[in-house]
Amino acid sequence: MHLPHLLPNGHLLDLAVIAASGQAFRMRPLGDMWTIVDGETVIVLQKQNGEVRYATWPEGETERVERLFRCDVSEKEIEKELAVDPYVMEAARAWKGLWLLQQEPWETTVSFIISANKHFLGIQQCCDALARRYGKRLETPWGEFYAFPRPEALARVADADLRDCKVGYRSAFIADAARLLVVEPDFLECMYDMSTQEAVAHLTRIHGIGDKIADCILLFAYGRDDVVPYDVWLRRICTDLYDLPKNSSYEKLRAWHRQHFGSLAGWAQQWLFCHARVVHRRGQSLKATWFAEESTHP
DNA sequence: CCCCAGGTGAATA
DNA sequence: TATTCACATGGG
């Protein structure tokens, strides 16, 4: 069994690392392969002999796969970005094979509305439940998959049924977003032409989306590589590693990070985020454990 | 029992 | 503008 297509940048990727990195919530293992649904396309991938091969259902969605896995970004650019900072270097060493995705905007929007004040596992469960119950079923040679439900589908789900997917108080936010998109079908499409600042203002019209979630959507669904979402982990990183004031405003953090990391700040952010979650110990500064991993590997 | 989570919106001063 | 609080749900 040999998957038909070769992913151009596959030698750089570790699919398991990407699946665990907190940017996508419906990437799943299937035997020795990985699967992900993007829009109504099912993608099956396998790493073998240092390269990634894949198949899509329906066939021929090459362009979509290459967009999803950011084949437009070069290894050289990333290496240069990582080298600007020792903390990022260490994080990249620990998270070798991490890469950013550019995912379908609507699923990304709802996923990150759900992400507020929630753990990775809980977000996964909610997204999976929504897709399984209300998304289009996709029958493929590898089994059944579910597209993420379109706005029209989510807009007519009763509040109690949304809550049954464990989204809690976010049910109203999801319903609001879905209804807004039914009324303004090009709400997400039209953001490609906007500046980042305009796009943030646009997205935060949706109830349940503030600065942080807007930034997640711009980074993970629109490929705005300079955007940094400031969650609890990035704030912890800023105070512990870079000695920024604890109560810095969101705008201050944005400015600092852009200035420190430049046009690929979003990528540096992702490595820092992933590493911080792993090395964090309660009551300890991240500085104390950031480089400690090495000593545990004799 | 506690605390916390890839936050946000509303109320308050 | 800045600070405080509630909000469902689940895991440590």
Tab-separated table of N, CA and C in Angstrom, chain A residues 157-271:
chain	number	residue	atom	x	y	z
A	157	VAL	N	-29.401	24.365	14.906
A	157	VAL	CA	-29.310	23.419	16.025
A	157	VAL	C	-29.825	24.092	17.297
A	158	ALA	N	-30.681	23.402	18.025
A	158	ALA	CA	-31.221	23.948	19.277
A	158	ALA	C	-30.097	24.109	20.305
A	159	ASP	N	-30.265	25.111	21.170
A	159	ASP	CA	-29.230	25.412	22.158
A	159	ASP	C	-28.898	24.202	23.030
A	160	ALA	N	-29.929	23.489	23.435
A	160	ALA	CA	-29.701	22.319	24.300
A	160	ALA	C	-28.872	21.257	23.585
A	161	ASP	N	-29.062	21.146	22.271
A	161	ASP	CA	-28.300	20.146	21.516
A	161	ASP	C	-26.844	20.560	21.341
A	162	LEU	N	-26.626	21.880	21.187
A	162	LEU	CA	-25.245	22.364	21.145
A	162	LEU	C	-24.556	22.075	22.472
A	163	ARG	N	-25.263	22.359	23.556
A	163	ARG	CA	-24.676	22.118	24.870
A	163	ARG	C	-24.406	20.643	25.112
A	164	ASP	N	-25.171	19.829	24.463
A	164	ASP	CA	-24.961	18.388	24.578
A	164	ASP	C	-23.610	17.977	23.977
A	165	CYS	N	-23.050	18.852	23.144
A	165	CYS	CA	-21.697	18.620	22.608
A	165	CYS	C	-20.630	19.143	23.560
A	166	LYS	N	-21.036	19.493	24.780
A	166	LYS	CA	-20.116	19.897	25.850
A	166	LYS	C	-19.442	21.242	25.614
A	167	VAL	N	-20.084	22.109	24.824
A	167	VAL	CA	-19.489	23.418	24.591
A	167	VAL	C	-19.828	24.397	25.710
A	168	GLY	N	-20.724	24.006	26.601
A	168	GLY	CA	-21.043	24.842	27.749
A	168	GLY	C	-21.624	26.183	27.352
A	169	TYR	N	-21.175	27.222	28.060
A	169	TYR	CA	-21.736	28.562	27.836
A	169	TYR	C	-21.384	29.126	26.464
A	170	ARG	N	-20.502	28.444	25.723
A	170	ARG	CA	-20.112	28.937	24.406
A	170	ARG	C	-21.168	28.635	23.343
A	171	SER	N	-22.227	27.914	23.713
A	171	SER	CA	-23.255	27.556	22.731
A	171	SER	C	-23.860	28.800	22.074
A	172	ALA	N	-24.098	29.827	22.868
A	172	ALA	CA	-24.688	31.055	22.318
A	172	ALA	C	-23.724	31.732	21.348
A	173	PHE	N	-22.424	31.667	21.664
A	173	PHE	CA	-21.421	32.268	20.771
A	173	PHE	C	-21.420	31.557	19.414
A	174	ILE	N	-21.453	30.232	19.477
A	174	ILE	CA	-21.436	29.441	18.240
A	174	ILE	C	-22.675	29.745	17.398
A	175	ALA	N	-23.813	29.784	18.068
A	175	ALA	CA	-25.066	30.072	17.354
A	175	ALA	C	-25.022	31.470	16.732
A	176	ASP	N	-24.510	32.451	17.479
A	176	ASP	CA	-24.400	33.814	16.952
A	176	ASP	C	-23.518	33.856	15.715
A	177	ALA	N	-22.374	33.182	15.800
A	177	ALA	CA	-21.442	33.165	14.670
A	177	ALA	C	-22.101	32.514	13.455
A	178	ALA	N	-22.781	31.406	13.684
A	178	ALA	CA	-23.421	30.687	12.574
A	178	ALA	C	-24.478	31.565	11.911
A	179	ARG	N	-25.297	32.229	12.728
A	179	ARG	CA	-26.364	33.074	12.168
A	179	ARG	C	-25.792	34.272	11.430
A	180	LEU	N	-24.721	34.832	11.963
A	180	LEU	CA	-24.089	35.963	11.280
A	180	LEU	C	-23.594	35.544	9.900
A	181	LEU	N	-23.031	34.340	9.812
A	181	LEU	CA	-22.532	33.883	8.517
A	181	LEU	C	-23.631	33.516	7.542
A	182	VAL	N	-24.787	33.125	8.074
A	182	VAL	CA	-25.924	32.865	7.193
A	182	VAL	C	-26.376	34.187	6.571
A	183	VAL	N	-26.391	35.236	7.391
A	183	VAL	CA	-26.818	36.551	6.902
A	183	VAL	C	-25.756	37.182	5.998
A	184	GLU	N	-24.481	36.985	6.359
A	184	GLU	CA	-23.370	37.540	5.570
A	184	GLU	C	-22.462	36.406	5.100
A	185	PRO	N	-22.840	35.747	4.015
A	185	PRO	CA	-22.116	34.532	3.587
A	185	PRO	C	-20.647	34.777	3.254
A	186	ASP	N	-20.307	35.993	2.884
A	186	ASP	CA	-18.905	36.257	2.531
A	186	ASP	C	-18.131	36.879	3.692
A	187	PHE	N	-18.676	36.727	4.899
A	187	PHE	CA	-18.049	37.332	6.083
A	187	PHE	C	-16.593	36.898	6.243
A	188	LEU	N	-16.323	35.615	6.029
A	188	LEU	CA	-14.952	35.117	6.194
A	188	LEU	C	-14.127	35.289	4.931
A	189	GLU	N	-14.777	35.115	3.780
A	189	GLU	CA	-14.091	35.261	2.494
A	189	GLU	C	-13.477	36.652	2.331
A	190	CYS	N	-14.219	37.660	2.779
A	190	CYS	CA	-13.801	39.025	2.474
A	190	CYS	C	-12.583	39.480	3.278
A	191	MET	N	-12.139	38.649	4.210
A	191	MET	CA	-11.002	39.077	5.030
A	191	MET	C	-9.653	38.988	4.331
A	192	TYR	N	-9.608	38.271	3.202
A	192	TYR	CA	-8.327	38.142	2.499
A	192	TYR	C	-7.796	39.495	2.058
A	193	ASP	N	-8.703	40.445	1.843
A	193	ASP	CA	-8.278	41.754	1.354
A	193	ASP	C	-7.990	42.752	2.470
A	194	MET	N	-8.211	42.336	3.714
A	194	MET	CA	-8.086	43.304	4.809
A	194	MET	C	-6.693	43.305	5.417
A	195	SER	N	-6.331	44.431	6.023
A	195	SER	CA	-5.143	44.463	6.862
A	195	SER	C	-5.435	43.624	8.103
A	196	THR	N	-4.392	43.247	8.815
A	196	THR	CA	-4.589	42.451	10.029
A	196	THR	C	-5.439	43.201	11.043
A	197	GLN	N	-5.193	44.484	11.167
A	197	GLN	CA	-5.948	45.293	12.118
A	197	GLN	C	-7.435	45.338	11.760
A	198	GLU	N	-7.706	45.510	10.468
A	198	GLU	CA	-9.101	45.497	10.015
A	198	GLU	C	-9.738	44.142	10.236
A	199	ALA	N	-8.966	43.077	9.977
A	199	ALA	CA	-9.495	41.722	10.118
A	199	ALA	C	-9.839	41.410	11.576
A	200	VAL	N	-9.009	41.879	12.504
A	200	VAL	CA	-9.297	41.669	13.922
A	200	VAL	C	-10.593	42.380	14.309
A	201	ALA	N	-10.734	43.616	13.866
A	201	ALA	CA	-11.961	44.370	14.149
A	201	ALA	C	-13.176	43.669	13.557
A	202	HIS	N	-12.997	43.121	12.368
A	202	HIS	CA	-14.064	42.396	11.679
A	202	HIS	C	-14.467	41.159	12.466
A	203	LEU	N	-13.493	40.355	12.846
A	203	LEU	CA	-13.772	39.087	13.547
A	203	LEU	C	-14.385	39.309	14.920
A	204	THR	N	-13.951	40.359	15.597
A	204	THR	CA	-14.454	40.581	16.951
A	204	THR	C	-15.895	41.110	16.959
A	205	ARG	N	-16.464	41.304	15.767
A	205	ARG	CA	-17.917	41.553	15.711
A	205	ARG	C	-18.674	40.315	16.173
A	206	ILE	N	-18.048	39.143	16.029
A	206	ILE	CA	-18.697	37.911	16.474
A	206	ILE	C	-18.608	37.812	17.992
A	207	HIS	N	-19.724	37.604	18.618
A	207	HIS	CA	-19.779	37.446	20.063
A	207	HIS	C	-18.997	36.195	20.457
A	208	GLY	N	-18.076	36.355	21.403
A	208	GLY	CA	-17.254	35.215	21.801
A	208	GLY	C	-15.862	35.241	21.194
A	209	ILE	N	-15.636	36.185	20.269
A	209	ILE	CA	-14.301	36.355	19.705
A	209	ILE	C	-13.720	37.683	20.164
A	210	GLY	N	-12.617	37.615	20.897
A	210	GLY	CA	-11.871	38.802	21.298
A	210	GLY	C	-10.556	38.830	20.540
A	211	ASP	N	-9.609	39.631	21.036
A	211	ASP	CA	-8.327	39.774	20.342
A	211	ASP	C	-7.604	38.442	20.170
A	212	LYS	N	-7.567	37.654	21.220
A	212	LYS	CA	-6.763	36.430	21.184
A	212	LYS	C	-7.302	35.427	20.175
A	213	ILE	N	-8.594	35.196	20.207
A	213	ILE	CA	-9.169	34.216	19.293
A	213	ILE	C	-9.126	34.734	17.855
A	214	ALA	N	-9.318	36.022	17.672
A	214	ALA	CA	-9.170	36.608	16.331
A	214	ALA	C	-7.769	36.337	15.802
A	215	ASP	N	-6.770	36.503	16.660
A	215	ASP	CA	-5.390	36.252	16.241
A	215	ASP	C	-5.164	34.786	15.893
A	216	CYS	N	-5.776	33.879	16.645
A	216	CYS	CA	-5.675	32.451	16.323
A	216	CYS	C	-6.222	32.179	14.923
A	217	ILE	N	-7.367	32.752	14.627
A	217	ILE	CA	-7.993	32.520	13.332
A	217	ILE	C	-7.104	33.066	12.215
A	218	LEU	N	-6.544	34.246	12.435
A	218	LEU	CA	-5.701	34.847	11.401
A	218	LEU	C	-4.419	34.054	11.176
A	219	LEU	N	-3.854	33.528	12.242
A	219	LEU	CA	-2.618	32.749	12.104
A	219	LEU	C	-2.878	31.361	11.524
A	220	PHE	N	-3.889	30.681	12.029
A	220	PHE	CA	-4.080	29.266	11.693
A	220	PHE	C	-4.978	29.024	10.473
A	221	ALA	N	-5.747	30.021	10.077
A	221	ALA	CA	-6.641	29.825	8.931
A	221	ALA	C	-6.320	30.753	7.762
A	222	TYR	N	-5.606	31.832	8.038
A	222	TYR	CA	-5.328	32.788	6.971
A	222	TYR	C	-3.844	32.934	6.672
A	223	GLY	N	-3.020	32.200	7.381
A	223	GLY	CA	-1.591	32.251	7.094
A	223	GLY	C	-0.954	33.594	7.377
A	224	ARG	N	-1.502	34.333	8.339
A	224	ARG	CA	-0.876	35.612	8.721
A	224	ARG	C	0.258	35.299	9.693
A	225	ASP	N	1.435	35.070	9.150
A	225	ASP	CA	2.540	34.497	9.911
A	225	ASP	C	3.127	35.414	10.973
A	226	ASP	N	2.785	36.685	10.911
A	226	ASP	CA	3.351	37.622	11.887
A	226	ASP	C	2.457	37.795	13.118
A	227	VAL	N	1.317	37.113	13.138
A	227	VAL	CA	0.343	37.310	14.215
A	227	VAL	C	0.626	36.372	15.390
A	228	VAL	N	0.553	36.903	16.603
A	228	VAL	CA	0.807	36.118	17.817
A	228	VAL	C	-0.404	36.167	18.740
A	229	PRO	N	-1.081	35.057	18.930
A	229	PRO	CA	-2.208	35.023	19.877
A	229	PRO	C	-1.692	34.946	21.316
A	230	TYR	N	-2.071	35.909	22.140
A	230	TYR	CA	-1.611	35.934	23.530
A	230	TYR	C	-2.555	35.219	24.458
A	231	ASP	N	-2.286	33.961	24.705
A	231	ASP	CA	-3.056	33.182	25.672
A	231	ASP	C	-2.287	33.138	26.986
A	232	VAL	N	-2.776	32.356	27.909
A	232	VAL	CA	-2.121	32.269	29.217
A	232	VAL	C	-0.675	31.810	29.086
A	233	TRP	N	-0.399	30.939	28.112
A	233	TRP	CA	0.960	30.404	27.962
A	233	TRP	C	1.916	31.452	27.428
A	234	LEU	N	1.490	32.197	26.432
A	234	LEU	CA	2.362	33.236	25.892
A	234	LEU	C	2.598	34.334	26.925
A	235	ARG	N	1.598	34.629	27.722
A	235	ARG	CA	1.778	35.621	28.776
A	235	ARG	C	2.801	35.135	29.799
A	236	ARG	N	2.700	33.862	30.148
A	236	ARG	CA	3.647	33.263	31.073
A	236	ARG	C	5.060	33.313	30.479
A	237	ILE	N	5.159	33.026	29.199
A	237	ILE	CA	6.444	33.081	28.493
A	237	ILE	C	7.020	34.496	28.548
A	238	CYS	N	6.170	35.493	28.306
A	238	CYS	CA	6.638	36.878	28.288
A	238	CYS	C	7.166	37.331	29.638
A	239	THR	N	6.480	36.935	30.707
A	239	THR	CA	6.940	37.362	32.033
A	239	THR	C	8.135	36.534	32.496
A	240	ASP	N	8.058	35.204	32.308
A	240	ASP	CA	9.117	34.332	32.825
A	240	ASP	C	10.412	34.439	32.013
A	241	LEU	N	10.300	34.369	30.693
A	241	LEU	CA	11.501	34.294	29.858
A	241	LEU	C	12.022	35.668	29.459
A	242	TYR	N	11.106	36.586	29.183
A	242	TYR	CA	11.537	37.859	28.617
A	242	TYR	C	11.349	39.036	29.573
A	243	ASP	N	10.944	38.728	30.811
A	243	ASP	CA	10.869	39.734	31.871
A	243	ASP	C	9.999	40.938	31.523
A	244	LEU	N	8.919	40.683	30.796
A	244	LEU	CA	7.965	41.763	30.532
A	244	LEU	C	7.035	41.904	31.735
A	245	PRO	N	6.501	43.109	31.951
A	245	PRO	CA	5.585	43.323	33.085
A	245	PRO	C	4.380	42.382	33.013
A	246	LYS	N	3.952	41.927	34.165
A	246	LYS	CA	2.900	40.911	34.232
A	246	LYS	C	1.590	41.370	33.593
A	247	ASN	N	1.251	42.621	33.786
A	247	ASN	CA	-0.044	43.083	33.292
A	247	ASN	C	0.047	43.918	32.013
A	248	SER	N	0.991	43.558	31.163
A	248	SER	CA	1.101	44.276	29.892
A	248	SER	C	-0.195	44.118	29.094
A	249	SER	N	-0.608	45.210	28.475
A	249	SER	CA	-1.837	45.157	27.677
A	249	SER	C	-1.595	44.326	26.423
A	250	TYR	N	-2.685	43.862	25.834
A	250	TYR	CA	-2.580	43.024	24.640
A	250	TYR	C	-1.822	43.766	23.537
A	251	GLU	N	-2.124	45.045	23.369
A	251	GLU	CA	-1.464	45.827	22.326
A	251	GLU	C	0.029	45.969	22.572
A	252	LYS	N	0.413	46.129	23.842
A	252	LYS	CA	1.836	46.227	24.183
A	252	LYS	C	2.567	44.938	23.841
A	253	LEU	N	1.936	43.810	24.173
A	253	LEU	CA	2.542	42.516	23.877
A	253	LEU	C	2.688	42.316	22.369
A	254	ARG	N	1.649	42.667	21.636
A	254	ARG	CA	1.694	42.568	20.178
A	254	ARG	C	2.909	43.320	19.630
A	255	ALA	N	3.063	44.534	20.089
A	255	ALA	CA	4.140	45.384	19.586
A	255	ALA	C	5.501	44.792	19.937
A	256	TRP	N	5.642	44.333	21.172
A	256	TRP	CA	6.926	43.774	21.591
A	256	TRP	C	7.288	42.535	20.787
A	257	HIS	N	6.334	41.643	20.635
A	257	HIS	CA	6.606	40.372	19.973
A	257	HIS	C	6.959	40.584	18.496
A	258	ARG	N	6.226	41.468	17.858
A	258	ARG	CA	6.487	41.781	16.457
A	258	ARG	C	7.905	42.325	16.308
A	259	GLN	N	8.257	43.186	17.240
A	259	GLN	CA	9.560	43.824	17.168
A	259	GLN	C	10.677	42.823	17.437
A	260	HIS	N	10.413	41.891	18.364
A	260	HIS	CA	11.441	40.921	18.751
A	260	HIS	C	11.582	39.808	17.723
A	261	PHE	N	10.476	39.356	17.131
A	261	PHE	CA	10.515	38.168	16.276
A	261	PHE	C	10.255	38.436	14.797
A	262	GLY	N	9.719	39.594	14.459
A	262	GLY	CA	9.580	39.935	13.053
A	262	GLY	C	8.432	39.263	12.333
A	263	SER	N	8.605	39.063	11.019
A	263	SER	CA	7.485	38.696	10.153
A	263	SER	C	7.021	37.253	10.323
A	264	LEU	N	7.793	36.416	11.007
A	264	LEU	CA	7.353	35.055	11.276
A	264	LEU	C	7.111	34.840	12.773
A	265	ALA	N	6.729	35.907	13.448
A	265	ALA	CA	6.507	35.845	14.900
A	265	ALA	C	5.518	34.745	15.274
A	266	GLY	N	4.542	34.509	14.434
A	266	GLY	CA	3.542	33.479	14.711
A	266	GLY	C	4.151	32.089	14.775
A	267	TRP	N	5.170	31.863	13.967
A	267	TRP	CA	5.842	30.554	13.975
A	267	TRP	C	6.670	30.385	15.247
A	268	ALA	N	7.431	31.416	15.579
A	268	ALA	CA	8.208	31.365	16.823
A	268	ALA	C	7.275	31.123	18.005
A	269	GLN	N	6.169	31.823	17.997
A	269	GLN	CA	5.157	31.668	19.031
A	269	GLN	C	4.732	30.221	19.203
A	270	GLN	N	4.530	29.515	18.093
A	270	GLN	CA	4.022	28.149	18.172
A	270	GLN	C	5.023	27.207	18.840
A	271	TRP	N	6.284	27.387	18.552
A	271	TRP	CA	7.297	26.566	19.212
A	271	TRP	C	7.366	26.893	20.707
